[in-house]
Amino acid sequence: ADFMLEALRVDPLALEHASESLLRDPAFLCRALEVDKRAVNFAKPECFGDRRALIAVARKDWRLLHHVPKDLYEPDFTGRWLYKDNTFVDDDPDEFTIEISGASHGSGHLQDKSVALKAVFFLNSQQTDAQGELAVLGRHMVLEERDSGIFNRYEGDLSLDGREIIGQMVCVHSSAGNSFEEGQTGNFRMWRPPTEAGRLPPGGRLICNPRNDCGLLLEAISTDWQALSFACEELRADPDLVKAAVRQDVRALEHTPQRLRDELRRVAGRGLSLEEAVAAACAQRSSWGNADPPVL
C-alpha cells in the first residue's frame, strides 16, 4: 500500500497497476484521497459502501460523490423471487415465484409511480394468467396482482442486503382460482434464490442516496458551501445544511428552494442575524404545501 501511495504522488495513473484487493480496501481509498483525489476513479464499488470512505470522499471534494455507483443506493427489484406467506401450511409442496422486470407503462391503478415495473407469477414453474404492476420508491414497494375477478395487493420493504422483501398482503377481490379469500390479510416474504446473487448490491449492503444523506452532506458542506447544490430538493431547505453553507458564503442561498428565499424576504427586517433568519424561514417548511415527500 505504501509503495502504491508513493507511486500515486508521482503519477495519478499509477493505481491502474494496483491489486484488486487494494482497490477494494476502503482504508486505502481514504489514504489515497489525501494524496490525489483522482484516486476515486480507481476505487471499486465496495469502497463506497464504507461510511468512513464515503465521508472522506465528501470532505475531499463533494463532486466526487457523482462517482458513487447507483446500484449501491438504487435498489434492484428485478429478477426472480421466491414467495411465501403465512397462509401456507408447513408441508405445502407448491412453489410460488415472481419474476420482476423492466419498466411498465402502468395501468393507472398505482398512485405512486416513482419507478414502475412489471411482474409475472409462476406456480410450480408454470406461468399463471395474473398480471402484476410494481411501484417502487426507495426500498419500499407496492405490488398489485390482477386477474379476472382477482386483485391482490402486496406492500413491503427490501432489506438492506437486497436479499428479501418483507411486508403485508391483502386480497381486495377474489374469485375462482385465487389462493386468498376476499378481505384476507397476511404477512409475506419474498427472497432471492442463490442464482440471483449477482443482483445483490456491491459490498452486500445498500446505502442511502448521497443526495438524501443529511449527515454526509453536512460533511461535504463543511469544506465547500457549494455542496448544498448536490442535495435533494427537500434537504436544500434543511436548516443545518443551509446555515452551514451560508456561514461560508451567502451565495449559498442561490441553491435553496425558491419558497425558502421567499420566506427569507418575508422575515427580513426583523432584526435577525442571517442564521436566525434562515432558521426562522426553514421552520415554515411544513406550511409551504405541496412539499416534496419524505425519502423512504
XYZ file of C-alpha atoms in Angstrom:
296
model
C 0.000 0.000 0.000
C 2.792 2.439 0.897
C 4.537 1.721 -2.398
C 1.373 2.468 -4.395
C 0.795 5.688 -2.472
C 4.312 6.848 -3.295
C 3.721 5.927 -6.932
C 0.481 7.893 -6.854
C 2.393 11.010 -5.783
C 4.395 10.725 -8.992
C 1.725 9.523 -11.408
C -2.077 9.702 -10.850
C -2.472 6.732 -13.197
C -0.288 4.504 -11.028
C -3.353 2.895 -9.487
C -4.013 1.171 -12.805
C -1.407 -1.313 -11.612
C -2.733 -1.717 -8.068
C -4.083 -5.075 -6.941
C -7.819 -5.759 -6.855
C -7.719 -6.260 -3.107
C -6.100 -2.867 -2.592
C -8.676 -1.104 -4.752
C -11.430 -2.767 -2.732
C -9.956 -1.550 0.565
C -11.832 1.497 1.963
C -8.901 2.361 4.243
C -6.586 2.540 1.249
C -9.043 4.792 -0.587
C -9.058 7.189 2.363
C -5.252 7.378 2.312
C -5.095 7.670 -1.472
C -7.552 10.587 -1.475
C -5.171 12.513 0.748
C -2.563 12.162 -1.985
C -4.711 12.751 -5.081
C -8.482 12.997 -5.360
C -8.325 11.279 -8.747
C -7.751 8.041 -6.846
C -11.542 7.830 -6.613
C -11.621 6.863 -10.293
C -9.980 3.543 -9.468
C -11.914 2.605 -6.344
C -14.129 -0.462 -6.546
C -17.847 -0.040 -5.761
C -17.489 -1.813 -2.414
C -15.352 1.055 -1.119
C -18.244 3.498 -1.297
C -20.312 1.222 0.909
C -17.944 2.015 3.770
C -19.096 5.063 5.733
C -15.595 6.286 6.540
C -14.559 6.164 2.903
C -17.753 7.917 1.811
C -17.146 10.746 4.285
C -13.537 11.031 3.110
C -14.789 11.419 -0.457
C -17.329 14.073 0.583
C -14.733 16.059 2.520
C -12.158 15.903 -0.262
C -14.482 17.184 -2.982
C -18.257 16.829 -2.973
C -18.206 16.499 -6.769
C -16.570 13.116 -6.297
C -19.878 11.850 -4.901
C -21.004 11.589 -8.515
C -18.710 8.539 -8.659
C -20.788 6.603 -6.121
C -22.340 3.729 -8.132
C -26.111 3.966 -8.363
C -26.553 0.267 -7.655
C -25.300 0.997 -4.126
C -28.317 3.159 -3.335
C -30.889 2.402 -6.052
C -32.353 -0.988 -5.087
C -32.678 -3.599 -7.803
C -36.074 -5.276 -7.554
C -35.805 -7.026 -10.902
C -35.184 -10.734 -11.255
C -36.642 -13.871 -9.742
C -38.102 -14.012 -6.236
C -39.411 -16.952 -4.245
C -42.614 -16.185 -2.365
C -44.293 -17.429 0.794
C -46.871 -16.021 3.194
C -48.411 -17.110 6.488
C -51.407 -18.678 4.745
C -49.137 -21.542 3.624
C -49.150 -24.792 5.554
C -45.745 -26.130 6.513
C -45.908 -29.153 4.230
C -47.321 -27.298 1.193
C -45.318 -28.655 -1.789
C -46.247 -25.810 -4.149
C -43.580 -23.284 -5.125
C -44.611 -19.738 -5.939
C -42.205 -17.429 -7.724
C -42.460 -13.900 -9.036
C -40.431 -12.542 -11.949
C -39.975 -8.755 -11.921
C -38.654 -6.992 -14.985
C -38.371 -3.765 -16.998
C -40.436 -0.654 -16.904
C -44.197 -0.955 -17.064
C -46.355 1.551 -18.939
C -48.740 1.444 -15.987
C -52.469 0.957 -15.874
C -53.351 3.850 -13.603
C -54.014 1.574 -10.615
C -50.932 2.571 -8.659
C -50.889 6.039 -7.170
C -47.138 6.442 -6.747
C -45.078 5.537 -9.782
C -41.613 6.753 -8.949
C -40.454 3.590 -10.678
C -42.945 1.253 -12.353
C -42.028 -2.362 -13.076
C -43.986 -5.348 -14.264
C -44.317 -8.750 -12.660
C -45.422 -12.206 -13.748
C -46.366 -15.035 -11.401
C -45.461 -18.715 -11.500
C -46.885 -21.718 -9.709
C -44.554 -24.713 -9.794
C -42.667 -23.154 -12.736
C -45.872 -22.646 -14.756
C -46.809 -19.052 -15.518
C -50.269 -18.035 -14.310
C -52.658 -15.688 -16.093
C -52.225 -12.970 -13.476
C -50.554 -9.687 -14.396
C -48.610 -7.597 -11.935
C -47.529 -3.998 -11.661
C -44.914 -2.861 -9.166
C -44.355 0.681 -7.871
C -41.044 1.382 -6.137
C -39.991 4.326 -4.002
C -36.572 3.791 -2.460
C -36.656 0.388 -0.745
C -40.452 0.449 -0.455
C -42.571 -1.397 -2.991
C -46.245 -1.928 -3.766
C -47.161 -4.878 -5.985
C -50.646 -5.319 -7.425
C -51.623 -8.709 -8.833
C -54.681 -8.782 -11.097
C -56.557 -11.471 -12.954
C -60.187 -11.969 -13.921
C -62.071 -11.010 -10.757
C -58.882 -11.160 -8.697
C -56.976 -8.306 -7.072
C -54.233 -8.979 -4.515
C -52.036 -6.206 -3.124
C -48.597 -6.686 -1.571
C -46.711 -3.903 0.199
C -43.282 -4.302 1.752
C -39.676 -3.195 2.083
C -36.448 -4.516 0.644
C -33.810 -5.471 3.195
C -30.547 -3.511 3.214
C -28.664 -6.530 1.884
C -31.071 -6.739 -1.073
C -31.891 -10.379 -0.368
C -35.515 -10.286 0.791
C -38.729 -8.287 0.878
C -40.900 -8.430 3.975
C -44.401 -6.989 4.099
C -48.143 -7.465 4.228
C -50.670 -8.624 1.663
C -54.383 -8.109 1.320
C -56.897 -9.737 -1.008
C -59.072 -6.893 -2.300
C -61.176 -9.004 -4.668
C -61.354 -12.763 -5.061
C -62.831 -15.289 -7.478
C -62.251 -18.866 -8.575
C -58.581 -19.729 -8.737
C -57.394 -17.214 -6.171
C -55.332 -18.539 -3.276
C -56.918 -15.997 -0.915
C -60.397 -15.155 0.234
C -61.704 -11.639 -0.229
C -60.616 -9.432 2.650
C -57.961 -11.884 3.785
C -54.701 -10.350 5.010
C -51.358 -11.797 5.948
C -47.627 -11.352 6.120
C -45.404 -12.344 3.228
C -41.736 -12.865 2.493
C -40.004 -12.775 -0.881
C -36.368 -13.809 -1.182
C -33.810 -14.220 -3.906
C -32.636 -17.733 -4.733
C -28.856 -18.336 -4.863
C -28.898 -17.984 -8.664
C -29.783 -14.288 -8.239
C -26.730 -13.432 -6.127
C -25.351 -11.281 -8.954
C -28.130 -8.767 -8.371
C -27.118 -8.038 -4.790
C -25.591 -4.615 -4.031
C -21.783 -4.284 -4.190
C -20.357 -4.790 -0.741
C -23.513 -6.613 0.303
C -25.397 -3.622 1.707
C -27.431 -0.740 0.337
C -26.572 2.799 1.383
C -28.585 5.984 1.433
C -28.602 8.022 -1.764
C -25.829 10.603 -1.146
C -28.196 13.394 -2.192
C -30.574 12.347 0.598
C -27.913 11.731 3.268
C -28.040 14.741 5.585
C -25.018 13.720 7.647
C -22.872 13.116 4.577
C -23.955 16.396 3.010
C -23.084 18.256 6.185
C -19.553 16.830 5.942
C -19.319 17.972 2.327
C -20.720 21.450 3.011
C -18.306 21.931 5.901
C -15.491 22.108 3.340
C -17.368 23.681 0.415
C -20.645 25.581 0.642
C -21.406 24.772 -2.991
C -22.061 21.162 -1.949
C -25.551 22.358 -0.991
C -26.349 22.250 -4.710
C -25.802 18.463 -4.632
C -28.533 17.912 -2.029
C -32.026 16.781 -2.973
C -34.711 19.477 -3.112
C -36.001 18.722 0.376
C -32.592 18.919 2.059
C -31.717 22.169 0.320
C -34.144 23.670 2.825
C -32.704 21.810 5.820
C -31.743 24.404 8.468
C -28.491 22.715 9.498
C -27.291 22.390 5.908
C -28.346 25.881 4.864
C -26.790 27.505 7.929
C -23.533 25.590 7.441
C -23.406 26.825 3.853
C -24.301 30.489 4.438
C -21.703 30.745 7.217
C -19.154 30.404 4.425
C -20.865 32.368 1.668
C -24.282 33.993 1.429
C -24.390 32.950 -2.213
C -25.323 29.502 -0.934
C -28.894 30.797 -0.792
C -28.925 30.560 -4.583
C -29.053 26.781 -4.135
C -32.051 26.809 -1.796
C -35.676 26.371 -2.969
C -37.499 29.487 -4.147
C -40.017 29.031 -1.337
C -37.247 29.357 1.237
C -35.902 32.508 -0.374
C -39.409 33.970 -0.429
C -39.759 33.206 3.274
C -36.394 34.852 3.979
C -37.634 38.020 2.316
C -40.728 37.882 4.482
C -38.765 37.681 7.746
C -36.177 40.265 6.657
C -36.183 43.452 8.705
C -36.982 41.770 11.998
C -33.528 42.457 13.343
C -32.476 38.830 12.928
C -28.999 37.686 12.017
C -28.688 35.768 8.759
C -28.510 32.434 10.590
C -31.531 33.338 12.705
C -33.447 34.364 9.590
C -32.535 31.070 7.904
C -33.716 29.113 10.945
C -36.994 31.075 11.019
C -37.577 30.559 7.300
C -36.780 26.837 7.419
C -39.176 26.433 10.337
C -42.019 27.341 7.977
C -41.406 24.400 5.640
C -44.411 22.485 6.935
C -46.714 25.307 5.846
C -45.425 25.573 2.299
C -47.810 22.940 0.938
C -47.063 20.506 -1.873
C -43.727 19.857 -0.262
C -41.591 17.046 -1.541
C -42.477 13.683 0.032
C -40.030 12.280 2.556
C -37.354 9.969 1.214
C -38.121 6.341 2.009
